[in-house]
PDB file of C-alpha atoms in Angstrom:
ATOM      1  CA  LEU A 219     110.659  72.531  83.748  1.00 94.00           C
ATOM      2  CA  LEU A 220     111.992  74.282  80.638  1.00 94.00           C
ATOM      3  CA  GLN A 221     112.694  70.890  79.113  1.00 95.00           C
ATOM      4  CA  GLU A 222     109.674  69.002  80.415  1.00 97.00           C
ATOM      5  CA  HIS A 223     106.928  71.656  80.434  1.00 98.00           C
ATOM      6  CA  PRO A 224     107.740  74.662  78.238  1.00 98.00           C
ATOM      7  CA  GLU A 225     103.979  75.128  77.804  1.00 98.00           C
ATOM      8  CA  TRP A 226     103.704  76.210  81.458  1.00 98.00           C
ATOM      9  CA  PHE A 227     105.722  79.410  80.948  1.00 98.00           C
ATOM     10  CA  ASP A 228     104.188  82.844  80.594  1.00 98.00           C
ATOM     11  CA  VAL A 229     103.712  84.577  77.239  1.00 98.00           C
ATOM     12  CA  ASN A 230     104.006  88.227  76.227  1.00 98.00           C
ATOM     13  CA  ARG A 231     101.686  90.349  74.085  1.00 97.00           C
ATOM     14  CA  ASN A 232     103.655  89.351  70.974  1.00 97.00           C
ATOM     15  CA  GLY A 233     102.977  85.675  71.684  1.00 97.00           C
ATOM     16  CA  GLU A 234     106.568  84.955  72.766  1.00 98.00           C
ATOM     17  CA  SER A 235     106.998  82.427  75.575  1.00 98.00           C
ATOM     18  CA  LEU A 236     109.477  82.853  78.400  1.00 98.00           C
ATOM     19  CA  ALA A 237     110.511  79.281  77.637  1.00 97.00           C
ATOM     20  CA  ASP A 238     112.394  80.794  74.676  1.00 95.00           C
ATOM     21  CA  PHE A 239     112.311  84.575  75.100  1.00 95.00           C
ATOM     22  CA  LYS A 240     114.689  86.573  77.322  1.00 94.00           C
ATOM     23  CA  ALA A 241     112.880  89.293  79.281  1.00 94.00           C
ATOM     24  CA  TYR A 242     115.627  91.559  80.642  1.00 92.00           C
ATOM     25  CA  VAL A 243     117.690  88.761  82.218  1.00 90.00           C
ATOM     26  CA  ASN A 244     118.029  85.001  81.714  1.00 91.00           C
ATOM     27  CA  SER A 245     116.681  84.240  85.193  1.00 91.00           C
ATOM     28  CA  TYR A 246     113.232  85.695  84.405  1.00 93.00           C
ATOM     29  CA  LYS A 247     111.477  82.396  83.783  1.00 95.00           C
ATOM     30  CA  PHE A 248     107.985  82.948  85.172  1.00 97.00           C
ATOM     31  CA  LEU A 249     105.286  80.306  85.002  1.00 98.00           C
ATOM     32  CA  SER A 250     101.734  81.273  84.069  1.00 98.00           C
ATOM     33  CA  ALA A 251      99.241  81.354  86.936  1.00 98.00           C
ATOM     34  CA  ALA A 252      96.499  80.449  84.450  1.00 98.00           C
ATOM     35  CA  VAL A 253      97.853  76.932  83.870  1.00 98.00           C
ATOM     36  CA  PRO A 254      96.151  74.344  86.142  1.00 98.00           C
ATOM     37  CA  GLN A 255      99.304  72.228  86.299  1.00 98.00           C
ATOM     38  CA  VAL A 256     101.259  75.253  87.563  1.00 98.00           C
ATOM     39  CA  ARG A 257      98.824  75.609  90.430  1.00 98.00           C
ATOM     40  CA  ASP A 258      99.293  71.936  91.260  1.00 98.00           C
ATOM     41  CA  TYR A 259     103.059  72.400  91.069  1.00 98.00           C
ATOM     42  CA  VAL A 260     102.979  75.354  93.493  1.00 98.00           C
ATOM     43  CA  ARG A 261     100.679  73.519  95.903  1.00 98.00           C
ATOM     44  CA  GLU A 262     102.891  70.437  95.962  1.00 98.00           C
ATOM     45  CA  ASN A 263     106.053  72.524  96.429  1.00 97.00           C
ATOM     46  CA  VAL A 264     104.515  74.304  99.407  1.00 98.00           C
ATOM     47  CA  LYS A 265     103.420  70.988 100.898  1.00 98.00           C
ATOM     48  CA  ARG A 266     106.897  69.543 100.440  1.00 98.00           C
ATOM     49  CA  MET A 267     108.510  72.493 102.218  1.00 97.00           C
ATOM     50  CA  CYS A 268     105.958  72.547 105.029  1.00 97.00           C
ATOM     51  CA  GLU A 269     106.743  68.915 105.788  1.00 97.00           C
ATOM     52  CA  VAL A 270     110.391  69.725 106.526  1.00 97.00           C
ATOM     53  CA  ASP A 271     111.060  69.616 110.270  1.00 95.00           C
ATOM     54  CA  GLY A 272     111.800  73.040 111.716  1.00 95.00           C
ATOM     55  CA  ILE A 273     110.216  75.120 108.946  1.00 95.00           C
ATOM     56  CA  ASP A 274     108.209  77.997 110.450  1.00 97.00           C
ATOM     57  CA  GLY A 275     106.711  79.365 107.263  1.00 97.00           C
ATOM     58  CA  ILE A 276     106.818  80.109 103.560  1.00 97.00           C
ATOM     59  CA  CYS A 277     107.942  83.307 101.815  1.00 96.00           C
ATOM     60  CA  LEU A 278     106.394  84.186  98.454  1.00 96.00           C
ATOM     61  CA  ASP A 279     108.956  85.913  96.273  1.00 92.00           C
ATOM     62  CA  TYR A 280     108.610  86.677  92.549  1.00 95.00           C
ATOM     63  CA  CYS A 281     104.901  85.875  92.857  1.00 97.00           C
ATOM     64  CA  ARG A 282     104.093  88.128  89.912  1.00 97.00           C
ATOM     65  CA  ILE A 283     104.519  88.688  86.176  1.00 97.00           C
ATOM     66  CA  VAL A 284     107.531  90.218  84.420  1.00 96.00           C
ATOM     67  CA  ASP A 285     107.977  93.955  85.053  1.00 94.00           C
ATOM     68  CA  CYS A 286     106.036  95.712  82.305  1.00 92.00           C
ATOM     69  CA  LEU A 287     108.121  98.815  83.049  1.00 85.00           C
ATOM     70  CA  LEU A 288     111.503  99.159  84.691  1.00 83.00           C
ATOM     71  CA  PRO A 289     112.447 102.019  86.999  1.00 75.00           C
ATOM     72  CA  ILE A 290     114.467 104.613  85.098  1.00 70.00           C
ATOM     73  CA  SER A 291     117.711 103.613  86.808  1.00 69.00           C
ATOM     74  CA  LEU A 292     117.319  99.962  85.793  1.00 75.00           C
ATOM     75  CA  ALA A 293     116.126 100.710  82.268  1.00 74.00           C
ATOM     76  CA  TYR A 294     119.320 102.696  81.777  1.00 69.00           C
ATOM     77  CA  ASN A 295     121.376  99.674  82.856  1.00 73.00           C
ATOM     78  CA  TYR A 296     119.713  97.588  80.154  1.00 74.00           C
ATOM     79  CA  SER A 297     120.046 100.333  77.514  1.00 76.00           C
ATOM     80  CA  LEU A 298     116.245 100.466  77.298  1.00 78.00           C
ATOM     81  CA  ARG A 299     114.175 103.553  76.624  1.00 76.00           C
ATOM     82  CA  GLN A 300     110.606 102.921  77.737  1.00 75.00           C
ATOM     83  CA  ASP A 301     109.526 106.494  78.587  1.00 75.00           C
ATOM     84  CA  GLY A 302     106.498 105.221  80.476  1.00 73.00           C
ATOM     85  CA  GLN A 303     105.372 103.129  77.506  1.00 83.00           C
ATOM     86  CA  VAL A 304     104.663  99.436  78.034  1.00 91.00           C
ATOM     87  CA  LEU A 305     106.381  97.676  75.146  1.00 91.00           C
ATOM     88  CA  PRO A 306     104.615  94.523  73.869  1.00 95.00           C
ATOM     89  CA  GLU A 307     107.668  92.325  74.376  1.00 95.00           C
ATOM     90  CA  TYR A 308     107.681  93.144  78.122  1.00 94.00           C
ATOM     91  CA  ASP A 309     103.911  93.006  78.609  1.00 96.00           C
ATOM     92  CA  PHE A 310     103.241  89.498  79.989  1.00 97.00           C
ATOM     93  CA  GLY A 311     100.248  87.513  81.188  1.00 98.00           C
ATOM     94  CA  TYR A 312      99.044  86.544  77.690  1.00 98.00           C
ATOM     95  CA  HIS A 313      99.300  82.784  78.025  1.00 98.00           C
ATOM     96  CA  PRO A 314      96.676  81.143  75.738  1.00 98.00           C
ATOM     97  CA  LEU A 315      94.860  79.725  78.767  1.00 98.00           C
ATOM     98  CA  ALA A 316      94.714  83.151  80.399  1.00 98.00           C
ATOM     99  CA  LEU A 317      93.322  84.713  77.221  1.00 98.00           C
ATOM    100  CA  LYS A 318      90.807  81.877  76.841  1.00 98.00           C
ATOM    101  CA  ARG A 319      89.518  82.316  80.388  1.00 98.00           C
ATOM    102  CA  PHE A 320      89.365  86.100  80.010  1.00 98.00           C
ATOM    103  CA  MET A 321      87.412  85.929  76.755  1.00 98.00           C
ATOM    104  CA  GLU A 322      84.984  83.436  78.271  1.00 98.00           C
ATOM    105  CA  GLU A 323      84.381  85.758  81.224  1.00 98.00           C
ATOM    106  CA  TYR A 324      84.414  89.153  79.488  1.00 98.00           C
ATOM    107  CA  GLY A 325      83.646  88.440  75.854  1.00 98.00           C
ATOM    108  CA  TYR A 326      86.574  90.151  74.126  1.00 97.00           C
ATOM    109  CA  ASP A 327      90.258  89.791  73.343  1.00 97.00           C
ATOM    110  CA  PRO A 328      92.233  92.605  75.050  1.00 97.00           C
ATOM    111  CA  ARG A 329      94.702  92.645  72.144  1.00 96.00           C
ATOM    112  CA  THR A 330      92.114  93.505  69.502  1.00 95.00           C
ATOM    113  CA  THR A 331      90.322  96.554  70.883  1.00 93.00           C
ATOM    114  CA  GLY A 332      92.642  99.053  69.223  1.00 90.00           C
ATOM    115  CA  LYS A 333      93.751 100.294  72.655  1.00 89.00           C
ATOM    116  CA  ASP A 334      96.848  99.602  74.727  1.00 92.00           C
ATOM    117  CA  PRO A 335      95.957  96.402  76.650  1.00 95.00           C
ATOM    118  CA  SER A 336      98.299  97.399  79.483  1.00 92.00           C
ATOM    119  CA  ARG A 337      95.900 100.298  80.221  1.00 91.00           C
ATOM    120  CA  ASP A 338      92.752  98.157  80.001  1.00 95.00           C
ATOM    121  CA  THR A 339      91.433  98.174  83.580  1.00 96.00           C
ATOM    122  CA  VAL A 340      89.402  94.980  83.152  1.00 97.00           C
ATOM    123  CA  TRP A 341      92.328  93.063  81.681  1.00 97.00           C
ATOM    124  CA  CYS A 342      94.771  94.404  84.287  1.00 96.00           C
ATOM    125  CA  ASN A 343      92.435  93.442  87.128  1.00 97.00           C
ATOM    126  CA  PHE A 344      92.042  89.980  85.599  1.00 98.00           C
ATOM    127  CA  ARG A 345      95.811  89.441  85.550  1.00 98.00           C
ATOM    128  CA  MET A 346      96.081  90.634  89.144  1.00 98.00           C
ATOM    129  CA  GLU A 347      93.348  88.224  90.165  1.00 98.00           C
ATOM    130  CA  LEU A 348      95.259  85.300  88.631  1.00 98.00           C
ATOM    131  CA  ILE A 349      98.320  86.187  90.715  1.00 98.00           C
ATOM    132  CA  THR A 350      96.158  86.666  93.818  1.00 98.00           C
ATOM    133  CA  GLU A 351      94.585  83.248  93.286  1.00 98.00           C
ATOM    134  CA  ILE A 352      97.938  81.475  93.173  1.00 97.00           C
ATOM    135  CA  ALA A 353      99.300  83.484  96.119  1.00 98.00           C
ATOM    136  CA  ASN A 354      96.279  82.534  98.194  1.00 98.00           C
ATOM    137  CA  LEU A 355      96.528  78.920  97.046  1.00 98.00           C
ATOM    138  CA  ALA A 356     100.062  78.834  98.438  1.00 98.00           C
ATOM    139  CA  ALA A 357      98.903  80.587 101.620  1.00 98.00           C
ATOM    140  CA  GLU A 358      95.966  78.237 102.138  1.00 98.00           C
ATOM    141  CA  THR A 359      98.242  75.234 101.707  1.00 98.00           C
ATOM    142  CA  ALA A 360     100.842  76.542 104.167  1.00 98.00           C
ATOM    143  CA  HIS A 361      98.192  77.549 106.688  1.00 98.00           C
ATOM    144  CA  SER A 362      96.750  74.032 106.558  1.00 98.00           C
ATOM    145  CA  TYR A 363     100.086  72.918 108.034  1.00 98.00           C
ATOM    146  CA  GLY A 364      99.967  75.650 110.678  1.00 98.00           C
ATOM    147  CA  LYS A 365     102.774  77.600 108.993  1.00 98.00           C
ATOM    148  CA  LYS A 366     103.127  81.364 108.588  1.00 98.00           C
ATOM    149  CA  VAL A 367     103.170  82.999 105.148  1.00 98.00           C
ATOM    150  CA  CYS A 368     104.951  86.189 104.141  1.00 97.00           C
ATOM    151  CA  ALA A 369     105.798  87.963 100.883  1.00 97.00           C
ATOM    152  CA  SER A 370     108.105  90.663  99.548  1.00 95.00           C
ATOM    153  CA  PRO A 371     106.060  92.468  96.879  1.00 96.00           C
ATOM    154  CA  PHE A 372     106.834  95.726  95.095  1.00 94.00           C
ATOM    155  CA  ALA A 373     106.760  98.987  97.055  1.00 93.00           C
ATOM    156  CA  THR A 374     103.033  99.815  97.244  1.00 94.00           C
ATOM    157  CA  VAL A 375      99.822  98.218  96.086  1.00 93.00           C
ATOM    158  CA  GLY A 376      99.562 100.919  93.409  1.00 91.00           C
ATOM    159  CA  ILE A 377     103.083 100.409  92.054  1.00 91.00           C
ATOM    160  CA  ALA A 378     102.925  96.629  92.371  1.00 95.00           C
ATOM    161  CA  SER A 379      99.539  96.250  90.702  1.00 95.00           C
ATOM    162  CA  PHE A 380     100.558  98.191  87.598  1.00 91.00           C
ATOM    163  CA  MET A 381     104.162  97.050  87.203  1.00 92.00           C
ATOM    164  CA  VAL A 382     103.880  93.343  88.069  1.00 96.00           C
ATOM    165  CA  ALA A 383     100.167  92.529  88.695  1.00 97.00           C
ATOM    166  CA  GLN A 384     100.564  92.180  92.472  1.00 97.00           C
ATOM    167  CA  ASP A 385      97.453  93.256  94.378  1.00 97.00           C
ATOM    168  CA  PHE A 386      99.033  92.092  97.614  1.00 97.00           C
ATOM    169  CA  GLY A 387      96.418  93.780  99.783  1.00 96.00           C
ATOM    170  CA  LYS A 388      94.170  90.837  98.860  1.00 97.00           C
ATOM    171  CA  TRP A 389      96.689  88.153  99.720  1.00 98.00           C
ATOM    172  CA  ASP A 390      96.106  86.016 102.821  1.00 97.00           C
ATOM    173  CA  LEU A 391      99.484  86.777 104.381  1.00 98.00           C
ATOM    174  CA  ASP A 392     100.604  86.743 107.984  1.00 98.00           C
ATOM    175  CA  LEU A 393     103.414  89.226 107.279  1.00 97.00           C
ATOM    176  CA  VAL A 394     104.294  91.417 104.320  1.00 97.00           C
ATOM    177  CA  PHE A 395     107.550  93.219 103.504  1.00 96.00           C
ATOM    178  CA  PRO A 396     106.857  95.681 100.630  1.00 96.00           C
ATOM    179  CA  MET A 397     110.149  96.647  98.988  1.00 93.00           C
ATOM    180  CA  GLU A 398     110.107 100.407  99.588  1.00 91.00           C
ATOM    181  CA  TYR A 399     113.481 101.043  97.981  1.00 85.00           C
ATOM    182  CA  SER A 400     113.673 104.816  97.461  1.00 77.00           C
ATOM    183  CA  ASP A 401     116.760 104.711  95.242  1.00 71.00           C
ATOM    184  CA  PHE A 402     115.345 101.874  93.147  1.00 70.00           C
ATOM    185  CA  TYR A 403     112.303 103.958  92.233  1.00 68.00           C
ATOM    186  CA  SER A 404     114.287 107.238  92.090  1.00 63.00           C
ATOM    187  CA  MET A 405     112.044 108.641  94.815  1.00 68.00           C
ATOM    188  CA  GLU A 406     112.603 111.362  97.394  1.00 72.00           C
ATOM    189  CA  PRO A 407     113.353 110.400 101.027  1.00 65.00           C
ATOM    190  CA  GLY A 408     109.715 110.953 102.064  1.00 84.00           C
ATOM    191  CA  PHE A 409     108.720 108.030  99.866  1.00 90.00           C
ATOM    192  CA  VAL A 410     109.163 105.488 102.667  1.00 92.00           C
ATOM    193  CA  TYR A 411     106.675 107.242 104.946  1.00 92.00           C
ATOM    194  CA  ASP A 412     104.114 107.786 102.162  1.00 92.00           C
ATOM    195  CA  ALA A 413     104.430 104.203 100.919  1.00 94.00           C
ATOM    196  CA  THR A 414     104.054 102.737 104.404  1.00 94.00           C
ATOM    197  CA  VAL A 415     100.929 104.823 105.069  1.00 93.00           C
ATOM    198  CA  GLN A 416      99.418 103.678 101.751  1.00 94.00           C
ATOM    199  CA  ASN A 417     100.208 100.045 102.452  1.00 95.00           C
ATOM    200  CA  LYS A 418      98.767 100.212 105.962  1.00 93.00           C
ATOM    201  CA  ALA A 419      95.502 101.504 104.495  1.00 93.00           C
ATOM    202  CA  MET A 420      95.315  98.883 101.736  1.00 93.00           C
ATOM    203  CA  CYS A 421      96.779  95.742 103.326  1.00 91.00           C
ATOM    204  CA  ASN A 422      94.737  92.799 104.495  1.00 92.00           C
ATOM    205  CA  PRO A 423      93.793  93.695 108.106  1.00 91.00           C
ATOM    206  CA  ASN A 424      95.022  90.259 109.196  1.00 93.00           C
ATOM    207  CA  THR A 425      98.489  90.921 107.765  1.00 96.00           C
ATOM    208  CA  LEU A 426     101.312  92.339 109.883  1.00 95.00           C
ATOM    209  CA  LEU A 427     102.917  95.176 107.905  1.00 96.00           C
ATOM    210  CA  PHE A 428     106.686  95.561 107.811  1.00 95.00           C
ATOM    211  CA  THR A 429     108.770  97.785 105.526  1.00 94.00           C
ATOM    212  CA  GLY A 430     111.509  96.500 103.256  1.00 92.00           C
ATOM    213  CA  LEU A 431     114.371  98.995 102.900  1.00 89.00           C
ATOM    214  CA  GLY A 432     117.026  98.817 100.210  1.00 81.00           C
ATOM    215  CA  ALA A 433     119.636 100.859 102.041  1.00 69.00           C
ATOM    216  CA  GLU A 434     123.181  99.577 102.159  1.00 67.00           C
ATOM    217  CA  LEU A 435     124.391  99.862 105.715  1.00 63.00           C
ATOM    218  CA  GLY A 436     127.878 100.705 104.541  1.00 61.00           C
ATOM    219  CA  GLY A 437     126.552 104.064 103.356  1.00 65.00           C
ATOM    220  CA  ASP A 438     125.076 106.944 105.301  1.00 75.00           C
ATOM    221  CA  PHE A 439     123.807 105.327 108.499  1.00 80.00           C
ATOM    222  CA  ASP A 440     121.880 108.410 109.576  1.00 82.00           C
ATOM    223  CA  SER A 441     119.927 108.343 106.289  1.00 81.00           C
ATOM    224  CA  LEU A 442     119.053 104.729 106.933  1.00 83.00           C
ATOM    225  CA  VAL A 443     117.817 105.658 110.405  1.00 86.00           C
ATOM    226  CA  GLU A 444     115.637 108.379 108.850  1.00 86.00           C
ATOM    227  CA  ASP A 445     114.084 105.760 106.560  1.00 88.00           C
ATOM    228  CA  MET A 446     113.527 103.354 109.434  1.00 89.00           C
ATOM    229  CA  ASP A 447     111.966 106.099 111.535  1.00 89.00           C
ATOM    230  CA  ALA A 448     109.744 107.036 108.579  1.00 91.00           C
ATOM    231  CA  ALA A 449     108.572 103.444 108.307  1.00 92.00           C
ATOM    232  CA  PHE A 450     107.621 103.329 111.990  1.00 91.00           C
ATOM    233  CA  ARG A 451     105.869 106.702 111.803  1.00 90.00           C
ATOM    234  CA  GLY A 452     103.854 105.328 108.897  1.00 92.00           C
ATOM    235  CA  GLY A 453     102.655 102.355 110.911  1.00 92.00           C
ATOM    236  CA  ALA A 454     105.156  99.570 110.131  1.00 94.00           C
ATOM    237  CA  GLN A 455     105.697  96.950 112.828  1.00 93.00           C
ATOM    238  CA  GLY A 456     109.275  96.310 111.787  1.00 92.00           C
ATOM    239  CA  VAL A 457     111.796  96.710 108.984  1.00 90.00           C
ATOM    240  CA  SER A 458     113.663  94.307 106.755  1.00 89.00           C
ATOM    241  CA  LEU A 459     116.994  95.423 105.272  1.00 85.00           C
ATOM    242  CA  TYR A 460     118.338  94.550 101.842  1.00 82.00           C
ATOM    243  CA  THR A 461     121.110  93.958 102.355  1.00 77.00           C
ATOM    244  CA  ILE A 462     122.985  93.812 105.640  1.00 76.00           C
ATOM    245  CA  ALA A 463     126.223  93.198 103.727  1.00 74.00           C
ATOM    246  CA  GLY A 464     127.302  96.737 104.564  1.00 72.00           C
ATOM    247  CA  LEU A 465     127.448  95.990 108.304  1.00 76.00           C
ATOM    248  CA  THR A 466     131.173  95.507 107.987  1.00 77.00           C
ATOM    249  CA  THR A 467     132.609  97.362 110.969  1.00 83.00           C
ATOM    250  CA  PRO A 468     132.175  97.034 114.732  1.00 88.00           C
ATOM    251  CA  GLU A 469     131.050 100.678 114.799  1.00 87.00           C
ATOM    252  CA  LEU A 470     128.196 100.086 112.335  1.00 84.00           C
ATOM    253  CA  ARG A 471     127.138  96.903 114.114  1.00 84.00           C
ATOM    254  CA  ALA A 472     127.103  98.736 117.450  1.00 90.00           C
ATOM    255  CA  LYS A 473     125.047 101.613 116.032  1.00 88.00           C
ATOM    256  CA  PHE A 474     122.539  99.272 114.470  1.00 87.00           C
ATOM    257  CA  LYS A 475     122.242  97.173 117.613  1.00 90.00           C
ATOM    258  CA  ALA A 476     121.654 100.319 119.700  1.00 92.00           C
ATOM    259  CA  TYR A 477     118.917 101.434 117.324  1.00 89.00           C
ATOM    260  CA  ALA A 478     117.268  97.996 117.205  1.00 89.00           C
ATOM    261  CA  ASP A 479     117.396  97.578 120.989  1.00 93.00           C
ATOM    262  CA  SER A 480     115.807 100.977 121.562  1.00 90.00           C
ATOM    263  CA  LEU A 481     112.994 100.124 119.104  1.00 88.00           C
ATOM    264  CA  ARG A 482     112.362  96.839 120.867  1.00 90.00           C
ATOM    265  CA  LYS A 483     111.954  98.779 124.107  1.00 90.00           C
ATOM    266  CA  VAL A 484     109.476 101.171 122.471  1.00 88.00           C
ATOM    267  CA  LYS A 485     107.503  98.180 121.226  1.00 88.00           C
ATOM    268  CA  ALA A 486     107.595  96.390 124.573  1.00 92.00           C
ATOM    269  CA  ASP A 487     106.483  99.524 126.427  1.00 90.00           C
ATOM    270  CA  ALA A 488     103.535  99.803 124.021  1.00 88.00           C
ATOM    271  CA  GLY A 489     102.322  96.301 124.815  1.00 90.00           C
ATOM    272  CA  GLY A 490     104.001  94.493 121.926  1.00 87.00           C
ATOM    273  CA  VAL A 491     102.631  96.691 119.135  1.00 87.00           C
ATOM    274  CA  MET A 492     104.849  99.330 117.562  1.00 86.00           C
ATOM    275  CA  PRO A 493     103.094 102.702 117.878  1.00 83.00           C
ATOM    276  CA  ALA A 494     103.071 104.960 114.815  1.00 73.00           C
ATOM    277  CA  LEU A 495     105.211 107.577 116.547  1.00 59.00           C
ATOM    278  CA  GLU A 496     108.454 109.395 115.976  1.00 54.00           C
ATOM    279  CA  HIS A 497     111.208 107.203 117.382  1.00 47.00           C
ATOM    280  CA  PRO A 498     112.192 109.133 120.525  1.00 44.00           C
ATOM    281  CA  ASP A 499     115.363 107.519 121.798  1.00 48.00           C
ATOM    282  CA  TYR A 500     117.924 107.166 119.020  1.00 42.00           C
ATOM    283  CA  VAL A 501     120.564 109.903 118.790  1.00 45.00           C
ATOM    284  CA  PRO A 502     122.443 109.682 115.431  1.00 43.00           C
ATOM    285  CA  ASP A 503     125.862 110.575 116.836  1.00 43.00           C
ATOM    286  CA  GLY A 504     125.330 108.782 120.149  1.00 35.00           C
TER     287      GLY A 504
END
């Protein structure tokens, strides 16, 4: 695509295209949701995958724009000092076709108002809507084949909408796995519960809410259990772990299996729906 269609790639506030510009890492090569051919490309890719025998569904990952801000821990890794300021070179969504459509609908160029465009509510909502449109295009296509659709967006609708233009509460998903990685966002342990409660309130009512946890199982297992319990208290129907690479010993595997089995029993006893209750059965040193 870089060789054949460089004009499909997203553009930052400085007018630099991801076809040429490096945003944080070389792998950040996002297409612009405002380009009609990109929408066709996504639709055809989803169709192609749905026609593979044995495929149950489609997962939408990186369905977003480049991070306008990095968490402090990541910014440090890249020797960046953002201090809460959205720098023009990392503020994306300014593809000429996106700007053209915005100006036709709202009558002004967000770059020329004398204000920070990243704080312009109308412009931010417009960019979110473009991402929502392409997410729902993919979902509609997959659903037409009778396939499930899930996504792994940023931690909460609030965080995701500002940082990467994901208003995933409006996406037509069957399942969603918000990435509630406490360490990633330098948050306190209670973050998982708060984030899950927020997501339950803002998610599409037809979407089954899970919680994505970034804990490494090779670390403090009891802390991981606290996060999983917090997710279930907040209303999650399950958890997804990134990654399970730390499950390296028979002892850890046995502990995790005991926890998972006891949660399955709680869910079965509640008629197949996980109740938003304190997990009653797991004993950390048992």
